[in-house]
């Protein structure tokens, strides 16, 4: 007899799509949305679905319950360490989770993290590996790694170092127990904070504003911005030329230019 399909309440992550805006909700609230194998696999699957959906321009990542994400599931990881089985257990989990992180950075859509409560360890990494982050004014970010004797994972260095630089990154990972959403704004990691009760509405407003940008503009801008720091000038200029010429062949561009030129007459 086949097993019943899992209900939304039991799925470790959920996807909903509303026009050009997709939302992935981390859905392990009793575990503060910590990352285990089940959620890592589900995020990889949902990320691929969003990436392949040509109608989606913005992806929002949020957490259900009292926290955004508490990081790696320490019960699972601790049990593996106790059984001297860390390499295959953590390797499998990170294989799926890192595939999701790569998808977030690669997909030609703007990805926004909407953070409330706590974002710790890999959860902090997820908050800042996205393209933009909006947070509740009482949100807390906790590096957590050094305290348990490990180095960062889950895209933490990918998202943070490129934003704050090496010295601030070392401060965050090795000298900060916890930092506030306001500090994250000052360091350029969070674009703005809002009262916790207004976070969902403010996130939706931001997503709708971002989704007004044509798909080619979003894809081209994201690609160019991320490659700029490590690309020789001539190669970057060639990439800019390629992207802008490609976007000029779209109907969005033709409509926008016609609207602009008609106003100037």
Short mmCIF file of C-alpha atoms in Angstrom, two decimals:
data_model
loop_
_atom_site.label_atom_id
_atom_site.label_comp_id
_atom_site.label_asym_id
_atom_site.label_seq_id
_atom_site.Cartn_x
_atom_site.Cartn_y
_atom_site.Cartn_z
CA UNK A 1 0.00 0.00 0.00
CA UNK A 2 1.56 3.35 -1.02
CA UNK A 3 2.53 5.82 1.70
CA UNK A 4 0.33 8.92 1.92
CA UNK A 5 1.77 12.08 0.40
CA UNK A 6 3.24 14.43 3.01
CA UNK A 7 0.98 17.32 3.99
CA UNK A 8 2.21 20.91 3.87
CA UNK A 9 2.39 20.87 7.67
CA UNK A 10 5.00 18.09 7.57
CA UNK A 11 7.07 19.34 4.63
CA UNK A 12 10.42 20.75 5.83
CA UNK A 13 10.17 23.67 3.37
CA UNK A 14 7.28 25.10 1.39
CA UNK A 15 7.04 26.95 -1.92
CA UNK A 16 4.31 29.32 -3.04
CA UNK A 17 4.28 31.40 -6.20
CA UNK A 18 2.25 34.55 -6.62
CA UNK A 19 2.81 36.07 -10.05
CA UNK A 20 6.46 37.13 -10.38
CA UNK A 21 7.20 36.52 -6.67
CA UNK A 22 8.07 33.11 -5.22
CA UNK A 23 8.41 32.44 -1.49
CA UNK A 24 10.28 29.56 0.12
CA UNK A 25 9.36 29.07 3.78
CA UNK A 26 11.63 27.05 6.05
CA UNK A 27 9.12 24.86 7.84
CA UNK A 28 10.70 23.12 10.84
CA UNK A 29 9.46 25.57 13.49
CA UNK A 30 9.81 23.16 16.43
CA UNK A 31 13.53 22.92 15.58
CA UNK A 32 13.82 26.65 14.82
CA UNK A 33 14.14 25.72 11.15
CA UNK A 34 17.54 24.14 11.67
CA UNK A 35 19.11 22.49 8.64
CA UNK A 36 19.02 18.70 8.49
CA UNK A 37 19.09 16.32 5.53
CA UNK A 38 15.34 16.54 4.91
CA UNK A 39 15.28 20.34 4.60
CA UNK A 40 18.52 20.40 2.62
CA UNK A 41 17.05 18.03 0.03
CA UNK A 42 13.79 19.97 -0.09
CA UNK A 43 15.54 23.31 -0.53
CA UNK A 44 17.61 21.91 -3.40
CA UNK A 45 14.39 20.73 -5.07
CA UNK A 46 12.48 23.97 -4.52
CA UNK A 47 15.41 26.12 -5.62
CA UNK A 48 15.59 24.23 -8.90
CA UNK A 49 11.84 24.75 -9.43
CA UNK A 50 12.15 28.50 -8.91
CA UNK A 51 15.22 28.76 -11.10
CA UNK A 52 13.40 27.02 -13.96
CA UNK A 53 10.27 29.16 -13.67
CA UNK A 54 10.64 31.93 -16.24
CA UNK A 55 7.74 33.92 -14.76
CA UNK A 56 9.42 34.39 -11.37
CA UNK A 57 11.59 37.48 -10.94
CA UNK A 58 11.98 37.60 -7.15
CA UNK A 59 12.43 34.82 -4.58
CA UNK A 60 11.80 35.51 -0.88
CA UNK A 61 13.20 33.15 1.76
CA UNK A 62 11.56 33.25 5.19
CA UNK A 63 11.23 31.08 8.28
CA UNK A 64 8.11 29.72 9.99
CA UNK A 65 7.69 30.08 13.75
CA UNK A 66 9.85 32.04 16.18
CA UNK A 67 13.13 32.03 14.24
CA UNK A 68 14.44 32.45 10.72
CA UNK A 69 16.94 29.59 10.98
CA UNK A 70 19.02 28.22 13.85
CA UNK A 71 21.72 26.81 11.55
CA UNK A 72 22.77 23.20 11.26
CA UNK A 73 20.77 20.64 13.26
CA UNK A 74 23.18 19.98 16.12
CA UNK A 75 21.28 16.89 17.28
CA UNK A 76 21.92 15.21 13.93
CA UNK A 77 25.50 16.46 13.71
CA UNK A 78 26.25 15.64 17.35
CA UNK A 79 24.95 12.10 16.94
CA UNK A 80 27.11 11.64 13.86
CA UNK A 81 30.17 12.92 15.74
CA UNK A 82 29.44 10.56 18.60
CA UNK A 83 29.21 7.65 16.18
CA UNK A 84 32.41 8.74 14.40
CA UNK A 85 30.28 9.15 11.28
CA UNK A 86 30.58 12.89 10.62
CA UNK A 87 32.11 12.78 7.15
CA UNK A 88 29.34 10.90 5.30
CA UNK A 89 26.46 12.43 7.32
CA UNK A 90 27.54 16.06 7.08
CA UNK A 91 28.91 15.55 3.58
CA UNK A 92 25.55 14.33 2.28
CA UNK A 93 23.64 17.11 4.01
CA UNK A 94 25.97 19.85 2.79
CA UNK A 95 26.02 18.39 -0.71
CA UNK A 96 22.29 19.11 -1.05
CA UNK A 97 22.35 22.35 0.93
CA UNK A 98 25.31 23.80 -0.95
CA UNK A 99 23.58 22.92 -4.23
CA UNK A 100 20.72 25.15 -3.04
CA UNK A 101 23.12 27.97 -2.11
CA UNK A 102 24.77 27.76 -5.54
CA UNK A 103 21.30 27.95 -7.09
CA UNK A 104 20.46 31.06 -5.03
CA UNK A 105 23.56 32.85 -6.27
CA UNK A 106 23.26 31.60 -9.85
CA UNK A 107 19.55 31.98 -10.60
CA UNK A 108 18.70 35.04 -12.75
CA UNK A 109 16.29 36.33 -10.10
CA UNK A 110 16.75 38.59 -7.10
CA UNK A 111 16.69 36.56 -3.87
CA UNK A 112 15.61 38.32 -0.67
CA UNK A 113 15.92 36.90 2.83
CA UNK A 114 13.29 38.09 5.32
CA UNK A 115 14.72 37.57 8.80
CA UNK A 116 12.93 37.55 12.13
CA UNK A 117 13.97 36.15 15.48
CA UNK A 118 17.31 34.39 15.33
CA UNK A 119 19.58 33.63 12.38
CA UNK A 120 22.49 31.56 13.64
CA UNK A 121 25.36 29.66 12.04
CA UNK A 122 24.31 28.43 8.62
CA UNK A 123 21.05 30.34 9.14
CA UNK A 124 23.04 33.56 9.38
CA UNK A 125 24.93 32.43 6.29
CA UNK A 126 21.64 31.89 4.44
CA UNK A 127 20.41 35.34 5.43
CA UNK A 128 23.47 36.99 3.91
CA UNK A 129 24.18 34.76 0.91
CA UNK A 130 20.97 36.05 -0.65
CA UNK A 131 21.15 39.14 -2.83
CA UNK A 132 19.33 41.36 -0.33
CA UNK A 133 18.24 40.98 3.30
CA UNK A 134 15.45 42.76 5.17
CA UNK A 135 15.07 42.13 8.89
CA UNK A 136 12.84 42.73 11.88
CA UNK A 137 14.37 45.39 14.13
CA UNK A 138 14.68 42.86 16.96
CA UNK A 139 16.33 40.14 14.84
CA UNK A 140 19.62 38.71 16.10
CA UNK A 141 22.50 37.26 14.13
CA UNK A 142 24.80 34.72 15.79
CA UNK A 143 27.93 33.40 14.03
CA UNK A 144 28.06 30.42 16.46
CA UNK A 145 30.83 28.53 14.64
CA UNK A 146 33.89 29.35 16.73
CA UNK A 147 32.06 28.63 19.98
CA UNK A 148 31.57 25.00 18.99
CA UNK A 149 35.06 24.69 17.52
CA UNK A 150 34.29 24.75 13.80
CA UNK A 151 34.74 27.06 10.83
CA UNK A 152 31.91 28.67 8.81
CA UNK A 153 29.86 26.73 6.27
CA UNK A 154 26.59 26.99 4.38
CA UNK A 155 27.73 29.90 2.25
CA UNK A 156 28.55 32.10 5.25
CA UNK A 157 31.89 33.28 3.91
CA UNK A 158 30.46 33.60 0.38
CA UNK A 159 27.83 36.10 1.44
CA UNK A 160 29.62 38.00 4.18
CA UNK A 161 33.22 38.50 3.03
CA UNK A 162 32.24 40.08 -0.29
CA UNK A 163 30.00 42.55 1.54
CA UNK A 164 32.01 43.58 4.61
CA UNK A 165 35.62 42.73 3.66
CA UNK A 166 38.10 40.39 5.30
CA UNK A 167 38.77 42.24 8.57
CA UNK A 168 35.11 42.75 9.44
CA UNK A 169 34.40 39.14 8.44
CA UNK A 170 37.08 37.90 10.84
CA UNK A 171 35.54 40.09 13.54
CA UNK A 172 32.09 38.66 12.88
CA UNK A 173 33.17 35.02 12.88
CA UNK A 174 35.70 35.12 15.71
CA UNK A 175 34.93 38.09 17.98
CA UNK A 176 31.16 38.55 17.88
CA UNK A 177 28.86 36.37 19.97
CA UNK A 178 25.74 38.01 18.56
CA UNK A 179 25.04 41.21 16.64
CA UNK A 180 21.87 43.15 16.09
CA UNK A 181 19.90 43.90 12.96
CA UNK A 182 20.93 47.56 13.28
CA UNK A 183 24.62 46.59 13.30
CA UNK A 184 23.95 44.46 10.22
CA UNK A 185 22.47 47.54 8.52
CA UNK A 186 25.55 49.60 9.40
CA UNK A 187 27.80 46.88 7.96
CA UNK A 188 25.81 46.69 4.72
CA UNK A 189 24.47 43.20 5.33
CA UNK A 190 20.82 44.25 5.80
CA UNK A 191 19.16 46.90 3.65
CA UNK A 192 16.70 48.04 6.31
CA UNK A 193 14.89 47.01 9.48
CA UNK A 194 11.21 47.27 10.30
CA UNK A 195 9.13 46.40 13.38
CA UNK A 196 8.60 42.64 13.58
CA UNK A 197 4.86 43.03 13.11
CA UNK A 198 5.47 44.82 9.80
CA UNK A 199 8.11 42.46 8.39
CA UNK A 200 5.86 40.40 6.12
CA UNK A 201 4.19 43.48 4.64
CA UNK A 202 7.52 45.29 4.19
CA UNK A 203 9.06 42.21 2.57
CA UNK A 204 6.15 41.95 0.17
CA UNK A 205 6.43 45.64 -0.69
CA UNK A 206 10.16 45.24 -1.39
CA UNK A 207 9.59 42.12 -3.48
CA UNK A 208 6.91 43.88 -5.53
CA UNK A 209 9.23 46.84 -6.11
CA UNK A 210 12.04 44.54 -7.27
CA UNK A 211 9.67 42.52 -9.47
CA UNK A 212 8.85 45.66 -11.45
CA UNK A 213 12.28 45.39 -13.04
CA UNK A 214 12.30 43.49 -16.36
CA UNK A 215 13.71 39.98 -16.19
CA UNK A 216 16.67 40.80 -18.45
CA UNK A 217 17.64 43.75 -16.26
CA UNK A 218 17.52 41.61 -13.12
CA UNK A 219 19.49 38.73 -14.62
CA UNK A 220 22.11 40.95 -16.26
CA UNK A 221 22.63 43.16 -13.21
CA UNK A 222 22.97 40.25 -10.79
CA UNK A 223 25.46 38.44 -13.02
CA UNK A 224 27.59 41.54 -13.63
CA UNK A 225 27.66 42.66 -10.01
CA UNK A 226 28.81 39.29 -8.67
CA UNK A 227 31.54 38.82 -11.26
CA UNK A 228 32.87 42.41 -11.10
CA UNK A 229 35.20 41.96 -8.12
CA UNK A 230 37.18 39.13 -9.72
CA UNK A 231 37.05 40.01 -13.41
CA UNK A 232 39.70 41.95 -15.35
CA UNK A 233 38.45 45.34 -16.57
CA UNK A 234 38.40 44.47 -20.29
CA UNK A 235 36.55 41.22 -19.64
CA UNK A 236 34.03 42.99 -17.40
CA UNK A 237 33.44 45.70 -20.02
CA UNK A 238 32.88 43.02 -22.65
CA UNK A 239 30.40 41.30 -20.33
CA UNK A 240 28.59 44.61 -19.77
CA UNK A 241 28.36 45.14 -23.53
CA UNK A 242 27.03 41.63 -24.10
CA UNK A 243 24.41 41.96 -21.37
CA UNK A 244 23.14 45.40 -22.35
CA UNK A 245 22.90 44.56 -26.05
CA UNK A 246 21.00 41.35 -25.21
CA UNK A 247 18.56 43.27 -23.01
CA UNK A 248 18.01 45.84 -25.77
CA UNK A 249 16.51 43.08 -27.91
CA UNK A 250 13.67 42.54 -25.40
CA UNK A 251 10.15 43.91 -25.64
CA UNK A 252 10.51 45.38 -22.15
CA UNK A 253 13.31 47.63 -23.37
CA UNK A 254 11.43 48.73 -26.49
CA UNK A 255 8.35 49.63 -24.45
CA UNK A 256 10.37 51.49 -21.81
CA UNK A 257 12.31 53.53 -24.38
CA UNK A 258 9.16 54.40 -26.29
CA UNK A 259 7.53 55.56 -23.04
CA UNK A 260 10.56 57.64 -22.08
CA UNK A 261 11.03 59.30 -25.48
CA UNK A 262 7.34 60.13 -25.76
CA UNK A 263 7.54 62.00 -22.44
CA UNK A 264 10.53 64.07 -23.59
CA UNK A 265 8.74 65.46 -26.63
#
